[in-house]
mmCIF file of C-alpha atoms in Angstrom:
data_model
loop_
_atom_site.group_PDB
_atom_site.id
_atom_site.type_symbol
_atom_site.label_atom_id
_atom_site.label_comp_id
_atom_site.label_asym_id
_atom_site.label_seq_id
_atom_site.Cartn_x
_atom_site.Cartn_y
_atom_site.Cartn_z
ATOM 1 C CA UNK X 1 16.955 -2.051 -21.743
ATOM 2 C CA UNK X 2 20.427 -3.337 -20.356
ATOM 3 C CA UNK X 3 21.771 -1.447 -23.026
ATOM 4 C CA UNK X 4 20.441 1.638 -22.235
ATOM 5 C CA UNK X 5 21.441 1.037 -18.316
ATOM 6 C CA UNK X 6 25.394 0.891 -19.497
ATOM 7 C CA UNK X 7 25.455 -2.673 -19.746
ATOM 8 C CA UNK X 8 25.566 -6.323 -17.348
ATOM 9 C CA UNK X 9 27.661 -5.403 -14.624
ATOM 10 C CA UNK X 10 30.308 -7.923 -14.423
ATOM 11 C CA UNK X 11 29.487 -10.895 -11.779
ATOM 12 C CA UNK X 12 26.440 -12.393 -9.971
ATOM 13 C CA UNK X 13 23.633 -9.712 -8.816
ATOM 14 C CA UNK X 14 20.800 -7.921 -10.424
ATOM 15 C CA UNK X 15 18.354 -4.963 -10.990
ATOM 16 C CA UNK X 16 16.158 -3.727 -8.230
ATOM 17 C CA UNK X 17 13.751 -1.293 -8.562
ATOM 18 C CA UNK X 18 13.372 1.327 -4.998
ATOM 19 C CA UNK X 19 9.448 1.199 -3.991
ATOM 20 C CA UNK X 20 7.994 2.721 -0.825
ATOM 21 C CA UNK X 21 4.530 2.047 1.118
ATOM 22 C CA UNK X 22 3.151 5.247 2.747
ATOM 23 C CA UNK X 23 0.778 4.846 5.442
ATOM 24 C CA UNK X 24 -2.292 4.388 3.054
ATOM 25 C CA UNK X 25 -0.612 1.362 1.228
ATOM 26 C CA UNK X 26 0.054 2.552 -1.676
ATOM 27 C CA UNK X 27 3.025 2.010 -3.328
ATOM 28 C CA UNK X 28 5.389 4.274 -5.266
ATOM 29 C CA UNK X 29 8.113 4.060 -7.323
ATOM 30 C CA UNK X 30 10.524 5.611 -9.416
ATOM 31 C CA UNK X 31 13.151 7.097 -7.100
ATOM 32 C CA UNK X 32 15.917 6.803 -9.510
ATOM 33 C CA UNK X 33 15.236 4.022 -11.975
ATOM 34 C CA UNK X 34 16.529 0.662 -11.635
ATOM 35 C CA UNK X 35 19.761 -0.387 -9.047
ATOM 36 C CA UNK X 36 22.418 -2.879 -9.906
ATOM 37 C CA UNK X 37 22.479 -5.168 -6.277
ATOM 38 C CA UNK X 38 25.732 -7.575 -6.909
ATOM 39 C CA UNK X 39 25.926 -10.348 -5.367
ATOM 40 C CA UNK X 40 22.733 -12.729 -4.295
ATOM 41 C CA UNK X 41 19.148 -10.527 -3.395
ATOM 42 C CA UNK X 42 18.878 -8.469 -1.033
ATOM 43 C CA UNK X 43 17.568 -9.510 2.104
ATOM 44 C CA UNK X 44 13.437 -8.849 2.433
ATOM 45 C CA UNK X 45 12.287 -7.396 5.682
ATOM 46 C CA UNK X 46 9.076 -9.325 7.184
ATOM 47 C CA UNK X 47 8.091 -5.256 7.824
ATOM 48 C CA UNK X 48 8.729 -4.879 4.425
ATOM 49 C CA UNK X 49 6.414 -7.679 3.289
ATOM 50 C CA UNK X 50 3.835 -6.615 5.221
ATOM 51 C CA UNK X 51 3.286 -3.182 3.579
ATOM 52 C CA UNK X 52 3.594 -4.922 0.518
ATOM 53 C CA UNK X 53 0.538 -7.599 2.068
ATOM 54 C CA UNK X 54 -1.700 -4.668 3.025
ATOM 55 C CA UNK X 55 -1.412 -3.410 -0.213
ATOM 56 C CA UNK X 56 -2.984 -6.099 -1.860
ATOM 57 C CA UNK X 57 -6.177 -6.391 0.821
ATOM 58 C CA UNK X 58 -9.390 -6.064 -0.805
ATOM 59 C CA UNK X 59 -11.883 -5.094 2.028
ATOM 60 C CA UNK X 60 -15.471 -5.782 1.283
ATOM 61 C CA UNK X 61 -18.362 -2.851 0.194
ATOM 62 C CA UNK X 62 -19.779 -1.103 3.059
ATOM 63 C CA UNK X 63 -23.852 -2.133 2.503
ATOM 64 C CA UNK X 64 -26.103 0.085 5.271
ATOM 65 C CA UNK X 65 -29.287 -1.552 6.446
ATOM 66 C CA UNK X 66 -31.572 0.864 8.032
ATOM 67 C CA UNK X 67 -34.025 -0.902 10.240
ATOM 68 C CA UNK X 68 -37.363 -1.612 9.924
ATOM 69 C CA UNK X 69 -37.076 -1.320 6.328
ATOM 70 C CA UNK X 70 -38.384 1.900 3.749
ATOM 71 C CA UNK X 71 -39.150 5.171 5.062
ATOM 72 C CA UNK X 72 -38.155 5.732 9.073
ATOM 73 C CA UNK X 73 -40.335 7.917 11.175
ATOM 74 C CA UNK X 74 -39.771 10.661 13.074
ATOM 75 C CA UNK X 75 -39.345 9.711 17.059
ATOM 76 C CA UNK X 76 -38.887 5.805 16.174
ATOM 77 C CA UNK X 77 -35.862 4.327 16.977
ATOM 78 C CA UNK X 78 -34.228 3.738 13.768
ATOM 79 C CA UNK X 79 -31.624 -0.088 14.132
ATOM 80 C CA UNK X 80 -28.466 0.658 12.768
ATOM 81 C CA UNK X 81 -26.920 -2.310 10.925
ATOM 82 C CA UNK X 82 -24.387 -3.432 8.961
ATOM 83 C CA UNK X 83 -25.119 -5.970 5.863
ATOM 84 C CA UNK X 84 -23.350 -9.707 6.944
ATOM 85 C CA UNK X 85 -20.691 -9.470 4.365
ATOM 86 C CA UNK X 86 -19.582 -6.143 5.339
ATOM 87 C CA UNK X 87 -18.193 -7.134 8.777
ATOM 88 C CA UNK X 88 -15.838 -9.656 7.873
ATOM 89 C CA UNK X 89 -11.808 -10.791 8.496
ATOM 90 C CA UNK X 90 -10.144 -10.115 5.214
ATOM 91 C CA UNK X 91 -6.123 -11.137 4.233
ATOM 92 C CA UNK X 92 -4.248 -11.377 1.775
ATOM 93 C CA UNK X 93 -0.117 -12.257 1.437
ATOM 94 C CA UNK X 94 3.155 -11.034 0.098
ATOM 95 C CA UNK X 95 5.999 -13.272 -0.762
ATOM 96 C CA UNK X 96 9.731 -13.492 -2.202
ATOM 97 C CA UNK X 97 11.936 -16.863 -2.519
ATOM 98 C CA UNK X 98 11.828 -17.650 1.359
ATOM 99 C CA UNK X 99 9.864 -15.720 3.245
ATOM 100 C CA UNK X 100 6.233 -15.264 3.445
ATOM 101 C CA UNK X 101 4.091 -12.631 5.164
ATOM 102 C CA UNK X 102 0.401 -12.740 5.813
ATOM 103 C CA UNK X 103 -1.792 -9.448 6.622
ATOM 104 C CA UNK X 104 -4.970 -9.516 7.985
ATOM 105 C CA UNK X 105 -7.542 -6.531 8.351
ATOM 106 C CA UNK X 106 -10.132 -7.191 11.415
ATOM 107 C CA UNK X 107 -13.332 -4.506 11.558
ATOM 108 C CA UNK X 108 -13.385 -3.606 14.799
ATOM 109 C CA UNK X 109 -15.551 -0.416 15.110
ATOM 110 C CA UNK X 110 -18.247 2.003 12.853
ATOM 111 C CA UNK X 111 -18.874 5.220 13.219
ATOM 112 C CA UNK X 112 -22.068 6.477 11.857
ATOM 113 C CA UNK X 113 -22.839 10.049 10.633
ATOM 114 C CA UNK X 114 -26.538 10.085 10.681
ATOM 115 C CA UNK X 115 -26.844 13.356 8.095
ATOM 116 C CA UNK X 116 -29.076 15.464 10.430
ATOM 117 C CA UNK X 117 -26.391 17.398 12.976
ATOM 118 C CA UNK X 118 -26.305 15.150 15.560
ATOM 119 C CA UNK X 119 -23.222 13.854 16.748
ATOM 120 C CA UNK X 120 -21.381 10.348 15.404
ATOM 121 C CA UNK X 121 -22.570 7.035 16.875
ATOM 122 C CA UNK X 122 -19.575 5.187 17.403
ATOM 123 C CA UNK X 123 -20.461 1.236 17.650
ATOM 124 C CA UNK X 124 -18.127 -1.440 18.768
ATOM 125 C CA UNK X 125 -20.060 -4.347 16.208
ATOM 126 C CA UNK X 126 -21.750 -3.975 13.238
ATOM 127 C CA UNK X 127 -25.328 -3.745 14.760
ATOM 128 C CA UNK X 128 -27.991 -5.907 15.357
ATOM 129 C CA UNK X 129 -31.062 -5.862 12.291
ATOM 130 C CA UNK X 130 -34.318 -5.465 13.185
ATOM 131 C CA UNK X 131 -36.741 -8.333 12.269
ATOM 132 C CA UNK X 132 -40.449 -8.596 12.047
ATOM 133 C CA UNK X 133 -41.957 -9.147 15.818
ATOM 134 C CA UNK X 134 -39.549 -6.714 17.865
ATOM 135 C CA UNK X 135 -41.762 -3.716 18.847
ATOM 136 C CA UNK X 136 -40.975 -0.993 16.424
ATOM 137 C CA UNK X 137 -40.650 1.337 19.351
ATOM 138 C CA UNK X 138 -37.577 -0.248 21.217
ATOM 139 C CA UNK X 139 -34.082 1.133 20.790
ATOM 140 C CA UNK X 140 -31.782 -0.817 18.969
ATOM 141 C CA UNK X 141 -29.755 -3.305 22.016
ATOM 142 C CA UNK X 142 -26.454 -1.878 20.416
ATOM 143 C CA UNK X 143 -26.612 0.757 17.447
ATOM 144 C CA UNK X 144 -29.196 2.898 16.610
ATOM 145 C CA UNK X 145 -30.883 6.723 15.998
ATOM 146 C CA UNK X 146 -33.743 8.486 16.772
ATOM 147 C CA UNK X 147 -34.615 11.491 14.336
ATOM 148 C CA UNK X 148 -35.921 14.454 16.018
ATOM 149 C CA UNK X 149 -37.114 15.778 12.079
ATOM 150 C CA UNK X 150 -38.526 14.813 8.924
ATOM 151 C CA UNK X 151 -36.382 15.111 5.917
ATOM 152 C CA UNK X 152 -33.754 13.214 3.539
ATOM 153 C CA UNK X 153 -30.289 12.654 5.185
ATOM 154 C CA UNK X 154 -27.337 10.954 3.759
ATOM 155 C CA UNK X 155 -26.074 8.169 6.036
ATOM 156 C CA UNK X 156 -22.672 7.286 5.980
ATOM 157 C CA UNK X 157 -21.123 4.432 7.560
ATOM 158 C CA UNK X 158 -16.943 4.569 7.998
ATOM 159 C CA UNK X 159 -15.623 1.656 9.104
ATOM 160 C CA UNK X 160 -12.524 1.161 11.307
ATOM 161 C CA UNK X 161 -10.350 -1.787 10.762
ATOM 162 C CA UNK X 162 -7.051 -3.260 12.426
ATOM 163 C CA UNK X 163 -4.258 -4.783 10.681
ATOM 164 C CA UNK X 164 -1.817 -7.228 12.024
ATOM 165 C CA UNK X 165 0.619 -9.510 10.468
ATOM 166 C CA UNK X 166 2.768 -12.346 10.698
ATOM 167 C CA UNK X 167 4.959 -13.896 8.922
ATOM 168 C CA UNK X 168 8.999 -15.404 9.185
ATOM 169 C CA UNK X 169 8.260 -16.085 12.731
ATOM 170 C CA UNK X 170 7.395 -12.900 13.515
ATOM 171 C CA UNK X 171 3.819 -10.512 14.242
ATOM 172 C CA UNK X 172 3.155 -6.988 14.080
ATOM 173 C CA UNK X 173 1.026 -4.234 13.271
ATOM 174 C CA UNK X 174 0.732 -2.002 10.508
ATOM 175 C CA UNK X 175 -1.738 1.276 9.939
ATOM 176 C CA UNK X 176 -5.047 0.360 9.997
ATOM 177 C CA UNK X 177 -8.233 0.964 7.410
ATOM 178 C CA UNK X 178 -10.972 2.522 6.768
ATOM 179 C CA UNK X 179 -13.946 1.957 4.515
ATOM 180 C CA UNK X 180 -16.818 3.931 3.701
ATOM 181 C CA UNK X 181 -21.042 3.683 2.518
ATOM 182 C CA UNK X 182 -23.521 5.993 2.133
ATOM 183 C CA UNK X 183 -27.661 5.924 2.048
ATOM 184 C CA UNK X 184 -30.182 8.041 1.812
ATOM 185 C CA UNK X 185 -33.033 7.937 4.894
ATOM 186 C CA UNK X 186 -36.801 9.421 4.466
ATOM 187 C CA UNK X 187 -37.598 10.723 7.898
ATOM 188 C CA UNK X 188 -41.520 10.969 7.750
ATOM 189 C CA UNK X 189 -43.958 12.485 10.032
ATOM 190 C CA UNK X 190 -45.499 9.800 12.423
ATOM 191 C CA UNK X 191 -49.176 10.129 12.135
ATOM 192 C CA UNK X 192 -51.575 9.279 14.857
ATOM 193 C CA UNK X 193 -54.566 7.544 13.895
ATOM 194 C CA UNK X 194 -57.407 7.553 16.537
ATOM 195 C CA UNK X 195 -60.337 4.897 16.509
ATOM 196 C CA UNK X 196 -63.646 6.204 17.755
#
């Protein structure tokens, strides 16, 4: 391959290769093949490193929980909730000969699209799940949806998270992240059922 880049350069240095982070993280390459750099390596920007450390975070599946369990019905609130491991503090590092920069992705809001018209539900958490003994007619305390019809609706569940990082005695921020999950909801007709 040397031979086909016109040969060693003369003296200490070596081949680089250009790559850019856009704002989603990803990384591209190719602007121009390979660069002799004499002399010792370029210097690595912390800023740099961080791209490169978002790059390599692995945020966990979005899992919906609708609340109570099965089929919801119409004019019960519905508890919107978030399954445990999908609300978590993920990181992950970048390093070269030196220097060392951690980035770390924080959840810090979902926004729900319930399927059925309405307005998103923006929540600051990732809701609280219903469990058997709350009365099946109280609102969720902090996320939740009340369908005015019966049907099938795709719910989808987007969440927002922050990055920061910090690394050669510095912090920052880079563009945040966003992850995504969908589920289908059965909206049933309540039924009345009177004793005599």
């Amino acid at each position: 391959m040397i031979e086909n880049l016109g040969g060693q350069p003369e003296g200490a240095g070596g081949w680089y290769e250009r790559i850019c982070y856009g704002d989603d993280g990803q990384a591209s390459s190719g602007f121009g093949g390979p660069v002799w750099v004499p002399g010792g390596p370029p210097v690595i920007s912390p800023e740099v490193l961080a791209q490169q450390a978002r790059s390599k975070l692995v945020l966990p599946k979005v899992v919906i929980e609708l609340n109570p369990p099965g089929p919801q019905l119409r004019y019960l609130p519905v508890w919107l909730a978030l399954e445990a491991g999908s609300w978590r503090t993920e990181s992950a590092t970048a390093s070269v000969p030196g220097v060392s920069v951690t980035a770390t992705a924080q959840p810090v809001r979902v926004r729900w699209s319930m399927g059925d018209g309405t307005p998103a539900i923006n929540c600051a958490g990732p809701g609280t799940q219903w469990t058997p003994g709350f009365d099946p007619e109280s609102p969720s305390p902090d996320c939740g949806h009340t369908y005015q019809t019966p049907g099938t609706f795709t719910v989808t569940a987007t969440v927002e998270w922050t990055v920061s990082w910090a690394g050669a005695g510095q912090t920052g921020t880079v563009p945040g992240l966003t992850t995504t999950g969908q589920v289908e909801a059965q909206v049933q007709e309540s039924r009345t059922l009177i004793n005599r």
